[in-house]
Amino acid sequence: MRAALSLAALLAIASAPAWAAEPAVGQPTPSEELQSELSTREISIQANFTGIEILIYGSIDFSQTKAPDTGVYDVVIVIRAPNHPIVARRKERVAGIWVNGAGKVFPSVPGFYAALSTRPFRAITSDETLKKLGIGLSNLDLGRVSKDDPGEETVRSAVIRLKQKQDLFQEHDDAVAFVGRSLFRATVALPVNVPVGRYTADIYLFRDGQVISKNQSTLDVNKAGFERTIYMLAFRHPFIYGLLAVLVAVLAGLAGWYAFRRE
Amino acid sequence: MFQVYLPIAEISVNLVVMLGLGAAVGFLSGMFGVGGGFLLTPFLMFSGIPAAIAVATGANQIVATSVSGALAQWRRNNIDFRMGAVLIAGGMAGALIGVFLLKALREAGQAGLIVSLTYVALLGVVGVLMFAESIRAIRRARAGKSASARKPGQHNWIHGLPLKLRFPRSRLYISAIPPLVIGWVVGLLTAFLGVGGGFIMVPAMIYLLRMPTNIVIGTSIFQIIFVTAVVTVLHASFTHTLDVVLALILAAGGVIGGQFGVRAGQRLRGEQLRALLAMMVLAVAIRLLLDLVLKPSELFSIAPLAAGA
């Protein structure tokens, strides 16, 4: 599976120059092309995991800027973890006690979302484009379509606020920095509670409000080692996991009794 | 430093803090001679562990501490195995219901609320009763009178029930129905609250079944091993809320803390100990109640849809 994927990636890279070079033929200025890479393609969550910082870097081939920071180009990076349905509940006061009310379901909420850019999103391009590409938390599609409910927006913004509080939703409109004429870099901090799965990093190159080149990378976040064994056991063989947990507890109890017994 | 990632709770906790929590609860349980589950689960909830995970993990931790305790009791010949078996049979039936109740509540987003409310009610009642009783005992001790001993052998309505069994170790010939019911209630509480249930079972066995006190404590701790073990397996299988890494950290702290607790407890007098424990129980109940009554700073909460499904 992995071998097949990397083979496909190799083929894609190998075939890329053929058509990438095409527009250059007979043209005085070849069009800009985005190249990008992540500092890591795979993250392992182990017992000592406390979060990780990822570097996203790249360059603009055939950059037409004469000097750094002339502001011709803008780079926007959107990182997403797979979508999951979540339910949001609002507490209501019932007989003096705060009780969770009826839940609203959001069918597709990214487990992690970060939008990074060189400048404020709305200065880069139109609201329409931002919405279409899902750039920025206010343009994020959480999979709920009913717009008739007046309370809808409050719940939506609460979901975003709660996710932001856990650092699972982030937006930083000054996080991408140019280094020289064509090189750019950005970092994003994945918190300790990141969900597992295949993440995508979409990198867009903007000029005059238009996407002139884009690139996508993937990032696999997995539990590894002991943590992975436990997690797999707990969800694939829960009965055996339960029995083992009891066995471990009995052994711990026996050890405690033996260590402290008074004869 | 010393952060440990919990694979099921999916959060990172401080190893020292969790070991300390286990040790503190172990210390209290050793000092007061109680299981400590009714303190551990609320403390876990206070430190940010979701209610359902606190309950299942608490049950698993109690398996470890009760094994140590039961071995000590067994060596003193304080266990009525036949009574234990009847209690365990009732306990398993209760545990099954408790696990599915918690699962349903969790899916409805009400697990935290109902678990907290049940704790407030239970700890409130037990705390007030214990406090009142210990104050009376302290006054009696000051007045120089000895506590009035209960007369054994009195017959009550319990002796009229059918299905009589002989329990030679407890010197009882009573119906199996009351121990089955007591076991059932305690099993339900174990699955639902992550407690051993000793604080319910011990008085029930003394006052309702009129078993000898030393046998009551041994038998209670013996049956707690099995009921908490069943609850652990049931929660692992059906609610996926058991975090074995957290349970092991808490158990390690608990076993060590318990030993020091036993020694500290021997220096204090019984009624003073009970008054202290009662105040502790009431403090936890008040803290849980405040969390329910005070307006939360964040009214919204989010959860994965159909957790564990």
Coordinates of C-alpha atoms in Angstrom, one line a residue:
Chain A
M1 CA 0.0 0.0 0.0
R2 CA 2.7 2.5 1.1
A3 CA 5.0 1.2 -1.5
A4 CA 2.4 1.7 -4.2
L5 CA 1.7 5.2 -3.0
S6 CA 5.4 6.3 -3.0
L7 CA 5.7 4.7 -6.5
A8 CA 2.8 6.8 -7.7
A9 CA 4.4 9.9 -6.1
L10 CA 7.7 9.1 -7.9
L11 CA 5.9 8.7 -11.2
A12 CA 4.2 12.0 -10.6
I13 CA 7.5 13.8 -9.9
A14 CA 9.2 12.1 -12.8
S15 CA 6.4 13.2 -15.2
A16 CA 6.1 16.7 -13.7
P17 CA 9.0 18.4 -15.5
A18 CA 7.7 17.2 -18.9
W19 CA 4.5 19.4 -18.7
A20 CA 5.9 21.9 -16.3
A21 CA 8.6 22.8 -18.8
E22 CA 6.1 23.1 -21.6
P23 CA 4.9 26.7 -21.1
A24 CA 8.5 27.8 -20.8
V25 CA 9.1 26.9 -24.4
G26 CA 9.0 30.0 -26.6
Q27 CA 7.8 32.3 -23.8
P28 CA 9.9 35.1 -22.4
T29 CA 8.7 34.7 -18.8
P30 CA 7.7 31.2 -17.6
S31 CA 4.7 31.3 -15.2
E32 CA 5.4 30.9 -11.5
E33 CA 5.3 27.5 -10.0
L34 CA 5.0 26.6 -6.3
Q35 CA 7.3 24.0 -4.7
S36 CA 6.7 23.0 -1.1
E37 CA 7.6 20.5 1.5
L38 CA 6.8 19.7 5.1
S39 CA 9.5 19.2 7.7
T40 CA 8.0 15.8 8.5
R41 CA 5.7 13.4 6.6
E42 CA 4.9 11.2 9.6
I43 CA 4.2 12.0 13.2
S44 CA 4.2 9.3 15.9
I45 CA 2.3 9.8 19.0
Q46 CA 4.0 8.0 21.9
A47 CA 4.0 8.3 25.6
N48 CA 6.3 11.3 25.7
F49 CA 4.3 13.2 23.0
T50 CA 3.5 16.8 24.1
G51 CA 2.7 18.3 20.7
I52 CA 5.0 19.1 17.8
E53 CA 5.9 22.0 15.6
I54 CA 5.9 21.5 11.9
L55 CA 7.8 23.5 9.4
I56 CA 6.2 24.1 6.0
Y57 CA 8.6 25.6 3.5
G58 CA 8.8 26.1 -0.2
S59 CA 9.8 28.3 -3.1
I60 CA 8.3 30.0 -6.1
D61 CA 10.0 28.9 -9.3
F62 CA 10.4 31.7 -11.8
S63 CA 9.6 34.3 -9.2
Q64 CA 9.2 37.7 -10.9
T65 CA 9.9 39.8 -7.8
K66 CA 13.0 41.9 -8.1
A67 CA 13.5 42.4 -4.4
P68 CA 12.3 40.6 -1.3
D69 CA 9.1 41.9 0.3
T70 CA 7.7 43.8 -2.6
G71 CA 4.4 42.1 -1.9
V72 CA 3.7 40.7 -5.3
Y73 CA 3.0 37.2 -4.0
D74 CA 1.0 35.8 -1.2
V75 CA 1.1 32.3 0.2
V76 CA -1.7 30.7 2.1
I77 CA -1.4 27.3 3.8
V78 CA -4.4 25.3 4.9
I79 CA -3.8 22.2 7.0
R80 CA -6.6 19.9 7.8
A81 CA -7.1 16.6 9.6
P82 CA -9.9 14.2 8.5
N83 CA -13.5 15.4 9.1
H84 CA -15.6 13.8 11.8
P85 CA -19.2 14.5 13.0
I86 CA -19.4 16.3 16.3
V87 CA -22.3 17.3 18.4
A88 CA -22.5 20.7 20.1
R89 CA -24.6 21.3 23.2
R90 CA -25.6 24.4 25.1
K91 CA -26.1 24.3 28.8
E92 CA -29.4 25.5 30.1
R93 CA -30.6 26.2 33.6
V94 CA -33.1 23.6 34.7
A95 CA -34.3 23.8 38.3
G96 CA -31.2 25.7 39.4
I97 CA -28.8 23.3 37.7
W98 CA -26.9 23.8 34.5
V99 CA -27.9 20.9 32.2
N100 CA -26.8 20.1 28.6
G101 CA -29.6 20.9 26.2
A102 CA -30.4 19.2 22.9
G103 CA -27.4 18.8 20.7
K104 CA -26.8 20.2 17.2
V105 CA -24.8 17.9 14.9
F106 CA -22.1 19.2 12.7
P107 CA -21.5 16.3 10.2
S108 CA -18.0 17.2 9.0
V109 CA -15.7 19.1 11.3
P110 CA -12.0 18.8 10.7
G111 CA -10.2 17.2 13.6
F112 CA -7.5 19.8 13.1
Y113 CA -7.5 23.0 11.0
A114 CA -4.9 25.7 10.6
A115 CA -4.9 28.5 8.1
L116 CA -1.6 30.4 7.7
S117 CA -0.8 33.3 5.4
T118 CA 1.5 36.1 4.6
R119 CA -1.2 38.8 5.1
P120 CA -4.8 39.1 6.4
F121 CA -6.9 36.7 4.3
R122 CA -9.2 39.4 3.0
A123 CA -6.4 41.5 1.8
I124 CA -5.1 38.6 -0.3
T125 CA -8.3 37.7 -2.2
S126 CA -12.0 38.0 -2.4
D127 CA -14.5 36.5 0.1
E128 CA -15.8 34.3 -2.6
T129 CA -12.4 32.6 -3.2
L130 CA -11.8 32.4 0.5
K131 CA -15.1 30.6 0.9
K132 CA -14.5 28.3 -2.0
L133 CA -11.1 27.2 -0.7
G134 CA -12.2 27.2 2.9
I135 CA -9.5 29.7 4.0
G136 CA -10.0 31.1 7.5
L137 CA -12.2 29.9 10.3
S138 CA -15.1 32.1 9.2
N139 CA -15.1 30.4 5.8
L140 CA -14.8 26.9 7.1
D141 CA -17.5 24.5 6.0
L142 CA -18.6 22.4 9.0
G143 CA -21.2 20.5 6.9
R144 CA -24.3 22.1 8.3
V145 CA -26.5 23.6 5.6
S146 CA -29.6 24.9 7.4
K147 CA -29.3 28.6 7.5
D148 CA -32.8 29.3 8.7
D149 CA -32.2 28.8 12.3
P150 CA -31.2 32.1 13.9
G151 CA -29.3 30.4 16.7
E152 CA -27.2 28.5 14.1
E153 CA -24.4 31.1 13.9
T154 CA -24.0 31.2 17.7
V155 CA -23.5 27.5 17.9
R156 CA -21.2 27.5 14.9
S157 CA -19.0 30.2 16.5
A158 CA -19.1 28.3 19.8
V159 CA -17.8 25.2 18.0
I160 CA -15.0 27.2 16.5
R161 CA -14.2 28.9 19.8
L162 CA -14.0 25.6 21.7
K163 CA -11.8 24.1 19.0
Q164 CA -9.6 27.2 19.1
K165 CA -9.3 26.9 22.9
Q166 CA -7.9 23.4 22.4
D167 CA -5.5 24.7 19.7
L168 CA -7.2 22.4 17.3
F169 CA -8.4 25.3 15.1
Q170 CA -5.8 28.0 14.4
E171 CA -5.5 30.9 12.0
H172 CA -2.4 33.1 11.8
D173 CA -2.4 35.7 9.1
D174 CA 1.2 36.6 9.5
A175 CA 2.7 33.2 9.9
V176 CA 4.1 32.8 6.4
A177 CA 7.3 34.7 5.9
F178 CA 9.3 35.2 2.7
V179 CA 13.0 34.6 2.8
G180 CA 14.6 36.4 -0.1
R181 CA 12.9 36.5 -3.5
S182 CA 11.3 33.1 -3.7
L183 CA 11.7 31.2 -0.5
F184 CA 9.0 31.1 2.1
R185 CA 8.5 29.3 5.4
A186 CA 5.8 28.9 8.1
T187 CA 5.5 26.9 11.3
V188 CA 2.4 25.4 12.9
A189 CA 2.2 23.9 16.3
L190 CA 0.2 20.7 16.6
P191 CA -1.0 20.4 20.2
V192 CA -0.9 17.2 22.3
N193 CA -4.6 16.4 21.6
V194 CA -4.3 16.2 17.8
P195 CA -6.4 13.5 16.3
V196 CA -4.8 10.7 14.3
G197 CA -5.3 10.3 10.5
R198 CA -4.0 11.6 7.2
Y199 CA -3.7 15.3 7.2
T200 CA -3.5 17.4 4.1
A201 CA -1.6 20.6 3.7
D202 CA -2.8 22.8 0.8
I203 CA -0.4 25.5 -0.2
Y204 CA -1.8 28.3 -2.5
L205 CA 0.2 30.9 -4.3
F206 CA -1.7 34.1 -4.9
R207 CA -1.0 37.0 -7.2
D208 CA -3.4 39.8 -7.6
G209 CA -6.1 37.9 -5.8
Q210 CA -5.8 34.9 -8.0
V211 CA -4.5 31.4 -7.3
I212 CA -1.7 31.0 -9.8
S213 CA -0.2 27.8 -8.4
K214 CA -1.0 25.3 -5.7
N215 CA 0.5 22.2 -4.1
Q216 CA -0.7 19.6 -1.7
S217 CA 1.3 17.5 0.8
T218 CA 0.1 14.9 3.2
L219 CA 1.1 14.2 6.7
D220 CA 0.3 11.0 8.6
V221 CA -0.4 11.3 12.3
N222 CA -0.4 7.9 14.0
K223 CA -0.1 6.5 17.5
A224 CA 3.1 4.5 17.8
G225 CA 4.8 2.0 20.0
F226 CA 3.2 1.1 23.3
E227 CA 0.5 3.8 22.9
R228 CA -0.6 2.3 19.5
T229 CA -0.7 -1.2 20.9
I230 CA -3.0 -0.1 23.8
Y231 CA -5.2 2.0 21.5
M232 CA -5.5 -0.8 18.9
L233 CA -6.2 -3.4 21.6
A234 CA -8.8 -1.2 23.3
F235 CA -10.8 -0.6 20.1
R236 CA -10.2 -3.9 18.1
H237 CA -10.2 -6.4 21.0
P238 CA -11.9 -4.6 23.8
F239 CA -12.7 -7.7 25.8
I240 CA -9.1 -8.9 25.8
Y241 CA -8.0 -5.4 26.7
G242 CA -10.4 -5.4 29.7
L243 CA -9.1 -8.8 30.8
L244 CA -5.5 -7.6 30.5
A245 CA -6.3 -4.4 32.5
V246 CA -7.8 -6.6 35.3
L247 CA -4.7 -8.9 35.2
V248 CA -2.4 -5.9 35.4
A249 CA -4.3 -4.5 38.3
V250 CA -4.3 -7.8 40.1
L251 CA -0.6 -8.1 39.7
A252 CA -0.1 -4.5 40.9
G253 CA -2.2 -5.4 43.9
L254 CA -0.2 -8.5 44.6
A255 CA 3.1 -6.7 44.2
G256 CA 1.9 -4.0 46.6
W257 CA 0.8 -6.5 49.2
Y258 CA 4.0 -8.5 48.9
A259 CA 6.2 -5.3 49.1
F260 CA 4.5 -4.0 52.2
R261 CA 3.4 -7.2 54.0
R262 CA 4.2 -7.3 57.7
E263 CA 5.1 -10.8 58.9
Chain B
M1 CA 8.5 17.5 32.2
F2 CA 7.1 14.0 33.1
Q3 CA 4.1 14.5 30.8
V4 CA 2.5 11.2 29.9
Y5 CA 0.1 10.8 27.0
L6 CA -3.0 8.8 27.9
P7 CA -3.9 6.6 24.9
I8 CA -7.7 6.4 25.5
A9 CA -8.3 9.7 27.2
E10 CA -6.2 11.3 24.5
I11 CA -4.8 13.9 26.7
S12 CA -1.4 14.4 28.3
V13 CA -1.2 14.4 32.0
N14 CA 1.6 15.1 34.5
L15 CA 3.0 11.8 35.8
V16 CA 3.9 13.3 39.2
V17 CA 0.5 14.9 39.6
M18 CA -1.4 11.7 38.8
L19 CA 1.0 9.5 41.0
G20 CA 0.4 12.1 43.8
L21 CA -3.4 11.9 43.3
G22 CA -3.3 8.1 43.5
A23 CA -1.1 8.3 46.6
A24 CA -3.3 10.9 48.3
V25 CA -6.4 8.9 47.7
G26 CA -4.5 5.7 48.7
F27 CA -3.3 7.5 51.9
L28 CA -6.9 8.5 52.8
S29 CA -8.2 5.1 52.0
G30 CA -5.5 3.4 54.1
M31 CA -6.1 5.9 57.0
F32 CA -9.9 5.6 57.0
G33 CA -10.1 2.0 55.9
V34 CA -12.3 2.8 52.9
G35 CA -11.8 2.0 49.2
G36 CA -11.4 5.6 48.2
G37 CA -13.1 5.3 44.8
F38 CA -15.7 7.8 45.8
L39 CA -12.9 10.4 46.3
L40 CA -10.8 9.3 43.3
T41 CA -13.4 9.6 40.6
P42 CA -14.5 13.1 41.6
F43 CA -10.8 14.2 41.9
L44 CA -10.1 12.8 38.4
M45 CA -13.1 14.8 37.1
F46 CA -11.8 17.9 38.8
S47 CA -8.4 17.4 37.0
G48 CA -10.1 17.4 33.6
I49 CA -10.5 13.7 32.9
P50 CA -14.0 13.1 31.2
A51 CA -16.5 11.6 33.7
A52 CA -17.0 8.3 31.8
I53 CA -13.2 7.7 31.6
A54 CA -12.8 8.6 35.3
V55 CA -15.5 6.1 36.2
A56 CA -14.1 3.1 34.2
T57 CA -10.5 3.9 35.1
G58 CA -11.4 4.3 38.8
A59 CA -13.0 0.8 38.8
N60 CA -9.8 -0.7 37.3
Q61 CA -7.6 1.1 39.9
I62 CA -9.8 -0.3 42.7
V63 CA -9.1 -3.9 41.5
A64 CA -5.5 -3.3 42.4
T65 CA -6.0 -1.8 45.8
S66 CA -8.7 -4.3 46.8
V67 CA -6.4 -7.3 45.9
S68 CA -3.9 -6.0 48.4
G69 CA -6.5 -5.4 51.0
A70 CA -8.3 -8.7 50.5
L71 CA -5.0 -10.7 50.9
A72 CA -4.5 -9.1 54.3
Q73 CA -8.1 -9.9 55.3
W74 CA -7.8 -13.4 54.0
R75 CA -4.8 -14.1 56.1
R76 CA -6.8 -13.1 59.2
N77 CA -9.6 -15.4 58.1
N78 CA -12.0 -12.5 57.8
I79 CA -13.7 -13.4 54.5
D80 CA -17.1 -15.2 54.3
F81 CA -16.6 -16.7 50.8
R82 CA -20.2 -18.0 50.5
M83 CA -21.6 -14.6 51.4
G84 CA -19.1 -13.0 49.0
A85 CA -20.3 -15.3 46.1
V86 CA -23.9 -14.3 46.7
L87 CA -23.0 -10.6 46.7
I88 CA -20.9 -11.0 43.6
A89 CA -23.8 -12.7 41.8
G90 CA -26.0 -9.7 42.6
G91 CA -23.2 -7.3 41.8
M92 CA -22.6 -8.6 38.3
A93 CA -26.3 -8.1 37.4
G94 CA -26.1 -4.5 38.7
A95 CA -22.9 -3.9 36.9
L96 CA -24.3 -4.9 33.6
I97 CA -27.2 -2.4 34.0
G98 CA -24.9 0.4 35.3
V99 CA -22.5 0.0 32.3
F100 CA -25.3 0.3 29.7
L101 CA -26.9 3.2 31.7
L102 CA -23.6 5.1 31.6
K103 CA -23.2 4.3 27.9
A104 CA -26.7 5.6 27.0
L105 CA -26.1 8.8 29.1
R106 CA -22.7 9.4 27.5
E107 CA -24.3 9.2 24.0
A108 CA -26.9 11.7 25.1
G109 CA -24.3 14.0 26.5
Q110 CA -25.6 13.7 30.1
A111 CA -23.0 11.4 31.7
G112 CA -21.1 14.2 33.5
L113 CA -24.3 15.7 34.8
I114 CA -26.0 12.5 36.1
V115 CA -22.7 11.1 37.5
S116 CA -22.1 14.4 39.4
L117 CA -25.7 14.6 40.6
T118 CA -25.6 11.0 41.9
Y119 CA -22.3 11.7 43.6
V120 CA -23.7 14.9 45.2
A121 CA -26.7 13.0 46.6
L122 CA -24.7 10.0 47.8
L123 CA -21.8 11.9 49.3
G124 CA -24.1 14.5 50.8
V125 CA -26.2 11.9 52.6
V126 CA -23.2 9.7 53.6
G127 CA -21.2 12.7 54.7
V128 CA -24.0 14.2 56.9
L129 CA -24.8 10.9 58.5
M130 CA -21.1 10.1 59.2
F131 CA -20.5 13.6 60.5
A132 CA -23.5 13.5 62.9
E133 CA -22.5 10.0 64.1
S134 CA -18.9 10.9 64.8
I135 CA -19.9 14.2 66.6
R136 CA -22.1 12.1 68.8
A137 CA -19.3 9.6 69.4
I138 CA -16.8 12.4 70.3
R139 CA -19.3 13.9 72.8
R140 CA -20.0 10.5 74.3
A141 CA -16.2 9.9 74.6
R142 CA -15.8 13.2 76.3
A143 CA -18.7 12.5 78.7
G144 CA -16.8 9.3 79.6
K145 CA -19.6 6.9 78.5
S146 CA -18.8 3.9 76.2
A147 CA -20.7 3.5 73.0
S148 CA -23.8 1.4 73.3
A149 CA -23.2 -2.0 71.7
R150 CA -25.8 -3.4 69.3
K151 CA -27.4 -6.5 70.4
P152 CA -26.9 -9.3 67.9
G153 CA -29.4 -12.1 67.2
Q154 CA -32.4 -9.8 67.0
H155 CA -34.9 -10.8 64.3
N156 CA -36.2 -8.4 61.8
W157 CA -38.3 -8.6 58.6
I158 CA -35.3 -9.9 56.7
H159 CA -35.6 -13.2 58.5
G160 CA -39.0 -13.8 57.0
L161 CA -37.8 -14.0 53.4
P162 CA -37.6 -17.3 51.5
L163 CA -34.5 -18.9 49.8
K164 CA -32.7 -19.3 53.1
L165 CA -29.0 -20.2 53.0
R166 CA -26.6 -21.1 55.7
F167 CA -23.5 -18.9 56.0
P168 CA -21.3 -20.7 58.5
R169 CA -18.4 -18.2 58.6
S170 CA -20.8 -15.3 59.5
R171 CA -22.9 -17.7 61.8
L172 CA -26.1 -16.7 59.8
Y173 CA -29.0 -18.6 58.4
I174 CA -30.8 -16.0 56.2
S175 CA -32.5 -15.6 52.9
A176 CA -30.2 -15.0 49.8
I177 CA -32.4 -12.2 48.6
P178 CA -31.1 -9.3 50.8
P179 CA -27.4 -10.0 50.0
L180 CA -28.3 -10.3 46.3
V181 CA -30.1 -7.0 46.4
I182 CA -27.3 -5.3 48.3
G183 CA -24.8 -6.8 45.8
W184 CA -27.0 -5.6 42.9
V185 CA -27.1 -2.0 44.2
V186 CA -23.4 -1.9 44.9
G187 CA -22.6 -3.4 41.4
L188 CA -24.8 -0.7 39.8
L189 CA -22.9 2.0 41.8
T190 CA -19.5 0.5 40.8
A191 CA -20.3 0.6 37.1
F192 CA -22.0 4.0 37.2
L193 CA -19.8 5.9 39.7
G194 CA -16.5 4.0 39.7
V195 CA -16.7 3.3 43.4
G196 CA -16.0 0.1 45.3
G197 CA -19.2 0.6 47.2
G198 CA -17.8 -0.3 50.6
F199 CA -19.4 2.7 52.2
I200 CA -22.8 1.4 51.3
M201 CA -22.1 -2.3 51.7
V202 CA -20.4 -2.2 55.1
P203 CA -23.3 -0.5 56.9
A204 CA -25.9 -2.6 55.0
M205 CA -24.2 -5.8 56.0
I206 CA -23.8 -4.7 59.7
Y207 CA -27.3 -3.3 60.2
L208 CA -29.4 -5.3 57.8
L209 CA -27.7 -8.7 57.7
R210 CA -26.3 -8.4 61.2
M211 CA -23.0 -9.9 60.1
P212 CA -20.0 -9.6 62.5
T213 CA -18.1 -6.4 61.7
N214 CA -14.7 -8.0 61.1
I215 CA -16.2 -10.5 58.6
V216 CA -18.1 -7.6 56.9
I217 CA -15.0 -5.7 56.1
G218 CA -13.1 -8.7 54.7
T219 CA -16.1 -10.0 52.7
S220 CA -16.8 -6.5 51.3
I221 CA -13.3 -6.0 50.1
F222 CA -13.3 -9.6 48.7
Q223 CA -16.4 -9.0 46.6
I224 CA -15.2 -5.6 45.5
I225 CA -12.3 -7.3 43.6
F226 CA -14.7 -9.3 41.5
V227 CA -17.3 -6.6 40.9
T228 CA -14.7 -4.0 39.9
A229 CA -13.0 -6.5 37.7
V230 CA -16.3 -7.3 35.9
V231 CA -17.0 -3.5 35.6
T232 CA -13.6 -3.0 34.1
V233 CA -14.1 -5.6 31.4
L234 CA -17.7 -4.4 30.7
H235 CA -16.6 -0.8 30.3
A236 CA -13.6 -1.8 28.2
S237 CA -16.0 -3.8 25.9
F238 CA -19.0 -1.5 25.7
T239 CA -18.0 2.1 26.5
H240 CA -14.3 2.1 25.5
T241 CA -13.6 4.5 28.3
L242 CA -11.0 2.5 30.2
D243 CA -7.5 4.0 30.2
V244 CA -5.2 1.4 31.5
V245 CA -2.2 3.7 31.5
L246 CA -3.9 6.1 33.9
A247 CA -5.3 3.2 36.0
L248 CA -1.8 1.8 36.4
I249 CA -0.3 5.2 37.4
L250 CA -3.1 5.7 40.0
A251 CA -2.7 2.1 41.3
A252 CA 1.0 2.5 41.8
G253 CA 0.4 5.7 43.7
G254 CA -2.5 4.2 45.6
V255 CA -0.7 1.1 46.8
I256 CA 2.2 3.1 48.2
G257 CA 0.0 5.9 49.7
G258 CA -2.2 3.3 51.3
Q259 CA 0.6 1.8 53.4
F260 CA 1.4 5.2 54.8
G261 CA -2.2 5.9 55.4
V262 CA -2.7 2.8 57.5
R263 CA 0.2 3.9 59.7
A264 CA -1.1 7.5 60.0
G265 CA -4.6 6.2 60.8
Q266 CA -3.3 4.1 63.7
R267 CA -2.3 7.4 65.5
L268 CA -5.8 8.9 65.3
R269 CA -8.9 7.9 67.2
G270 CA -11.8 6.3 65.4
E271 CA -14.4 9.0 65.9
Q272 CA -11.9 11.8 65.0
L273 CA -11.0 9.8 61.9
R274 CA -14.7 9.5 60.9
A275 CA -15.3 13.2 61.5
L276 CA -12.3 14.1 59.3
L277 CA -13.5 11.7 56.6
A278 CA -17.1 13.1 56.8
M279 CA -15.8 16.6 56.3
M280 CA -13.7 15.5 53.3
V281 CA -16.8 13.7 51.8
L282 CA -18.9 16.8 52.3
A283 CA -16.3 19.1 50.7
V284 CA -16.2 16.9 47.6
A285 CA -20.0 16.9 47.5
I286 CA -20.1 20.8 47.8
R287 CA -17.5 21.2 45.1
L288 CA -19.4 19.0 42.7
L289 CA -22.6 20.8 43.6
L290 CA -21.1 24.2 43.0
D291 CA -19.9 23.1 39.5
L292 CA -23.5 22.2 38.7
V293 CA -25.2 25.3 40.2
L294 CA -22.8 28.2 39.3
K295 CA -23.1 29.6 35.9
P296 CA -20.4 28.1 33.7
S297 CA -18.0 30.5 32.0
E298 CA -18.6 28.5 28.8
L299 CA -22.1 27.4 28.1
F300 CA -21.3 25.3 25.0
S301 CA -19.6 21.9 24.9
I302 CA -18.6 19.7 22.0
A303 CA -18.2 16.0 21.8
P304 CA -17.7 13.4 19.0
L305 CA -21.0 12.1 17.7
A306 CA -21.9 8.6 19.1
A307 CA -18.9 8.2 21.3
G308 CA -17.7 4.7 21.4
A309 CA -20.0 3.6 18.6

